[in-house]
């Protein structure tokens, strides 16, 4: 018998017991479907984490002031002003891996506009901040360096502030709002970023030039910068180098001795993103491992049914061997049956995995991402399961004695 004839005989044998064949592959269907659905959820979660950090800036560093200490109690990063306005220029001019630098001064304020009011976060910064944060505009545009220098009373609004004061974003540009009873002209509306990686509403903000903020909103701290410094590295790969450069520069500028701790902190979002990615990858592996157990159980089911099939078809095997079938032909036939069962189960499992992933995405809003490589791996694994668990029954069938098989009742 050639391979095609053996394959045809194997398929006909499976079709004679359709229900048993379906129940046999059910374990494989559930196993493959579970692998694809679980990995899709894990990959979707990783993509969501990466998307959230991309919104904040893929090569972003945040420098905060030091910690105040009273009676042994430390206030945490930013509680003691230690950063200088001149630090901003020094970082811009004296580092190799930094391309953009911007101060960020924050304070909660009451904003008034169109007869309505809203409590939001006011932020004083420079035009470079929008480039560092990859923040575009829905309407209007950012303020410029001249606005910062002349302390112009202009403002840029986030989407949440616009919703609560104006309703329509287009109506906001050109209007006047008041911060601490100081009038500001709205020149731009920011594109929505949604929820930040920290869980805060990134769109609940109003931004004004840093000089104006220090003079009209916060109150100046003279040479000290009452906030943070946002830094954009040349590339995401240069973030660590930029972090080391900034640390060395600021320690020298603040005249810190070797045995003194830093009076500032330099945080990298890349590190936070990496930590979260590792967490989601671990969860994905765990879910995939659980799903693979289902695939293993499905393989055991195939072996069990194939052993039953060998017993039921003992006379058939003896008859085929009596008229010239070789042990290798019998072996190949039963291996093909096992592989066909596993492969069909794998294909149906792929469909189930796609269906479950789509349902979870639409019903619960879970982010899912189907990886073609995982689909190919799941199909390949199901075929290998068929070979692995079908080989023993096939070997047992091929070793039957033709005379004893023909006598089998």
XYZ file of N, CA, C and O in Angstrom, residues 273-366:
376
model
N 7.968 50.269 32.941
C 7.348 49.520 31.839
C 7.909 48.106 31.770
O 7.169 47.142 31.560
N 9.226 47.978 31.962
C 9.855 46.654 31.915
C 9.331 45.759 33.035
O 9.067 44.578 32.821
N 9.158 46.344 34.230
C 8.650 45.563 35.361
C 7.238 45.065 35.089
O 6.897 43.911 35.363
N 6.403 45.935 34.541
C 5.037 45.527 34.237
C 5.001 44.492 33.125
O 4.187 43.562 33.156
N 5.859 44.669 32.133
C 5.923 43.697 31.045
C 6.334 42.333 31.567
O 5.783 41.298 31.154
N 7.302 42.295 32.477
C 7.737 41.026 33.049
C 6.599 40.367 33.814
O 6.425 39.144 33.779
N 5.809 41.184 34.519
C 4.673 40.647 35.256
C 3.633 40.021 34.339
O 3.142 38.916 34.600
N 3.308 40.715 33.244
C 2.318 40.177 32.308
C 2.860 38.961 31.570
O 2.114 38.032 31.268
N 4.176 38.947 31.272
C 4.772 37.789 30.612
C 4.712 36.553 31.517
O 4.429 35.444 31.056
N 4.970 36.758 32.808
C 4.884 35.643 33.759
C 3.465 35.096 33.814
O 3.254 33.873 33.816
N 2.491 36.004 33.850
C 1.095 35.567 33.881
C 0.722 34.839 32.592
O -0.002 33.837 32.623
N 1.213 35.331 31.461
C 0.937 34.672 30.179
C 1.494 33.259 30.165
O 0.831 32.317 29.718
N 2.731 33.094 30.654
C 3.334 31.754 30.706
C 2.531 30.837 31.616
O 2.348 29.642 31.320
N 2.062 31.379 32.751
C 1.281 30.571 33.678
C -0.017 30.099 33.034
O -0.374 28.914 33.101
N -0.721 31.040 32.371
C -1.979 30.690 31.710
C -1.745 29.676 30.592
O -2.510 28.724 30.424
N -0.667 29.898 29.811
C -0.363 28.979 28.714
C 0.006 27.598 29.255
O -0.367 26.571 28.678
N 0.724 27.564 30.391
C 1.078 26.288 30.995
C -0.143 25.505 31.440
O -0.235 24.287 31.235
N -1.110 26.224 32.035
C -2.356 25.566 32.446
C -3.089 25.012 31.230
O -3.624 23.897 31.245
N -3.117 25.820 30.153
C -3.800 25.379 28.939
C -3.098 24.174 28.312
O -3.756 23.281 27.754
N -1.775 24.125 28.401
C -1.029 22.998 27.833
C -1.343 21.688 28.550
O -1.252 20.609 27.959
N -1.712 21.801 29.827
C -2.125 20.598 30.556
C -3.362 19.992 29.903
O -3.483 18.769 29.770
N -4.289 20.877 29.448
C -5.479 20.394 28.741
C -5.088 19.670 27.463
O -5.689 18.652 27.096
N -4.075 20.199 26.785
C -3.596 19.556 25.556
C -3.009 18.181 25.867
O -3.218 17.219 25.110
N -2.296 18.081 26.973
C -1.720 16.803 27.382
C -2.825 15.789 27.708
O -2.751 14.621 27.312
N -3.865 16.256 28.407
C -4.993 15.380 28.730
C -5.666 14.900 27.449
O -6.074 13.734 27.325
N -5.787 15.800 26.469
C -6.357 15.423 25.179
C -5.538 14.344 24.501
O -6.083 13.418 23.883
N -4.197 14.433 24.617
C -3.327 13.412 24.039
C -3.515 12.058 24.700
O -3.531 11.017 24.025
N -3.698 12.073 26.005
C -3.948 10.810 26.721
C -5.269 10.198 26.260
O -5.392 8.975 26.099
N -6.261 11.068 26.014
C -7.546 10.579 25.498
C -7.397 9.909 24.149
O -8.011 8.861 23.889
N -6.574 10.495 23.281
C -6.323 9.895 21.961
C -5.676 8.522 22.109
O -6.077 7.546 21.456
N -4.679 8.416 22.972
C -4.003 7.137 23.153
C -4.970 6.083 23.687
O -4.967 4.932 23.236
N -5.811 6.482 24.609
C -6.768 5.550 25.194
C -7.730 5.015 24.137
O -7.963 3.799 24.030
N -8.298 5.921 23.334
C -9.250 5.515 22.307
C -8.572 4.681 21.227
O -9.131 3.715 20.692
N -7.319 5.021 20.880
C -6.606 4.260 19.864
C -6.318 2.840 20.346
O -6.361 1.879 19.564
N -6.031 2.682 21.646
C -5.823 1.341 22.185
C -7.113 0.523 22.117
O -7.093 -0.669 21.787
N -8.235 1.189 22.413
C -9.535 0.518 22.295
C -9.791 0.131 20.842
O -10.277 -0.973 20.541
N -9.431 1.040 19.924
C -9.641 0.793 18.504
C -8.814 -0.402 18.028
O -9.283 -1.213 17.224
N -7.579 -0.506 18.510
C -6.728 -1.640 18.136
C -7.370 -2.948 18.586
O -7.402 -3.941 17.843
N -7.899 -2.947 19.792
C -8.544 -4.167 20.316
C -9.776 -4.529 19.490
O -9.987 -5.699 19.140
N -10.606 -3.520 19.174
C -11.826 -3.765 18.414
C -11.541 -4.260 16.999
O -12.324 -5.005 16.412
N -10.407 -3.805 16.429
C -10.117 -4.097 15.015
C -9.021 -5.150 14.857
O -8.324 -5.197 13.848
N -8.882 -5.989 15.869
C -7.834 -7.015 15.814
C -8.014 -7.941 14.614
O -7.039 -8.244 13.888
N -9.273 -8.421 14.363
C -9.499 -9.308 13.213
C -9.205 -8.578 11.898
O -8.656 -9.175 10.965
N -9.581 -7.305 11.820
C -9.296 -6.516 10.594
C -7.793 -6.440 10.358
O -7.320 -6.597 9.227
N -7.040 -6.191 11.449
C -5.579 -6.105 11.321
C -5.001 -7.439 10.860
O -4.142 -7.502 9.969
N -5.500 -8.534 11.450
C -5.025 -9.865 11.054
C -5.327 -10.163 9.605
O -4.482 -10.728 8.878
N -6.527 -9.772 9.144
C -6.912 -10.014 7.754
C -6.016 -9.230 6.802
O -5.553 -9.772 5.784
N -5.752 -7.972 7.124
C -4.902 -7.145 6.252
C -3.477 -7.706 6.188
O -2.858 -7.713 5.135
N -2.994 -8.153 7.321
C -1.635 -8.712 7.332
C -1.584 -10.052 6.586
O -0.577 -10.381 5.950
N -2.692 -10.803 6.644
C -2.735 -12.101 5.959
C -2.707 -11.949 4.451
O -2.199 -12.821 3.736
N -3.246 -10.837 3.934
C -3.271 -10.646 2.477
C -2.121 -9.758 1.989
O -2.154 -9.233 0.875
N -1.131 -9.515 2.885
C 0.091 -8.864 2.401
C 0.485 -7.564 3.055
O 1.555 -7.020 2.729
N -0.347 -7.029 3.945
C 0.043 -5.770 4.602
C 1.221 -6.017 5.528
O 1.244 -6.993 6.285
N 2.216 -5.158 5.462
C 3.392 -5.296 6.307
C 3.152 -4.623 7.659
O 2.283 -3.746 7.775
N 3.914 -4.964 8.695
C 3.774 -4.289 9.997
C 3.925 -2.775 9.886
O 3.243 -2.020 10.570
N 4.825 -2.330 8.963
C 4.998 -0.889 8.774
C 3.741 -0.212 8.262
O 3.439 0.946 8.620
N 2.977 -0.919 7.376
C 1.721 -0.353 6.861
C 0.713 -0.166 7.982
O 0.007 0.854 8.053
N 0.618 -1.150 8.872
C -0.304 -1.062 10.008
C 0.114 0.069 10.943
O -0.717 0.847 11.412
N 1.410 0.145 11.184
C 1.941 1.207 12.053
C 1.586 2.586 11.501
O 1.072 3.453 12.222
N 1.854 2.777 10.200
C 1.593 4.081 9.582
C 0.105 4.412 9.618
O -0.287 5.555 9.883
N -0.769 3.409 9.379
C -2.199 3.657 9.369
C -2.675 4.205 10.720
O -3.395 5.203 10.778
N -2.260 3.551 11.792
C -2.736 3.972 13.113
C -2.090 5.298 13.552
O -2.716 6.098 14.250
N -0.846 5.526 13.143
C -0.221 6.825 13.440
C -0.963 7.938 12.706
O -1.232 9.005 13.266
N -1.314 7.667 11.416
C -2.056 8.666 10.639
C -3.399 8.952 11.288
O -3.842 10.116 11.381
N -4.086 7.923 11.765
C -5.374 8.142 12.440
C -5.201 9.054 13.651
O -5.997 9.977 13.870
N -4.174 8.797 14.430
C -3.930 9.620 15.616
C -3.584 11.053 15.237
O -4.074 12.016 15.845
N -2.742 11.218 14.198
C -2.346 12.560 13.765
C -3.535 13.318 13.188
O -3.713 14.522 13.442
N -4.376 12.624 12.401
C -5.563 13.274 11.839
C -6.493 13.735 12.958
O -7.011 14.856 12.942
N -6.713 12.869 13.941
C -7.554 13.251 15.077
C -7.007 14.502 15.768
O -7.741 15.461 16.032
N -5.701 14.497 16.052
C -5.091 15.622 16.763
C -5.093 16.887 15.908
O -5.350 17.987 16.416
N -4.826 16.749 14.593
C -4.765 17.919 13.711
C -6.139 18.548 13.527
O -6.281 19.778 13.547
N -7.160 17.707 13.332
C -8.521 18.234 13.222
C -8.913 18.927 14.527
O -9.509 20.018 14.525
N -8.563 18.295 15.644
C -8.822 18.936 16.938
C -8.091 20.253 17.068
O -8.626 21.231 17.612
N -6.861 20.302 16.551
C -6.094 21.545 16.590
C -6.746 22.654 15.788
O -6.838 23.796 16.239
N -7.216 22.317 14.568
C -7.881 23.324 13.729
C -9.160 23.838 14.380
O -9.426 25.050 14.391
N -9.954 22.901 14.924
C -11.163 23.322 15.620
C -10.825 24.136 16.871
O -11.543 25.086 17.220
N -9.718 23.768 17.525
C -9.279 24.516 18.702
C -8.860 25.933 18.362
O -9.106 26.868 19.132
N -8.225 26.120 17.204
C -7.865 27.472 16.755
C -9.122 28.317 16.597
O -9.178 29.478 17.032
N -10.150 27.725 15.961
C -11.410 28.447 15.811
C -12.021 28.790 17.158
O -12.510 29.911 17.364
N -11.961 27.845 18.104
C -12.485 28.100 19.448
C -11.694 29.211 20.141
O -12.278 30.100 20.784
N -10.370 29.173 20.000
C -9.530 30.200 20.624
C -9.835 31.584 20.084
O -9.950 32.553 20.847
N -9.987 31.688 18.747
C -10.342 32.967 18.138
C -11.692 33.447 18.665
O -11.875 34.631 18.975
N -12.641 32.521 18.747
C -13.982 32.883 19.204
C -13.987 33.374 20.638
O -14.619 34.397 20.960
N -13.280 32.671 21.519
C -13.224 33.065 22.927
C -12.533 34.424 23.076
O -12.995 35.294 23.823
N -11.423 34.618 22.363
C -10.703 35.888 22.442
C -11.576 37.045 21.955
O -11.613 38.121 22.569
N -12.299 36.832 20.847
C -13.185 37.877 20.318
C -14.316 38.182 21.285
O -14.672 39.356 21.504
N -14.881 37.137 21.896
C -15.978 37.328 22.857
C -15.505 38.124 24.072
O -16.173 39.079 24.504
N -14.349 37.751 24.637
C -13.833 38.455 25.804
C -13.535 39.914 25.478
O -13.754 40.800 26.298
N -13.028 40.153 24.270
C -12.699 41.509 23.862
C -13.943 42.378 23.728
O -13.970 43.529 24.171
N -15.010 41.824 23.136
C -16.231 42.614 22.904
C -17.108 42.713 24.144
O -17.697 43.753 24.424
N -17.174 41.619 24.923
C -18.093 41.582 26.060
C -17.542 42.300 27.282
O -18.262 43.012 27.981
N -16.258 42.123 27.564
C -15.668 42.686 28.778
C -14.666 43.802 28.503
O -14.113 44.380 29.441
N -14.402 44.094 27.233
C -13.450 45.150 26.905
C -12.011 44.778 27.164
O -11.148 45.649 27.305
N -11.735 43.462 27.281
C -10.359 43.023 27.504
C -9.554 43.151 26.213
O -10.029 42.812 25.128
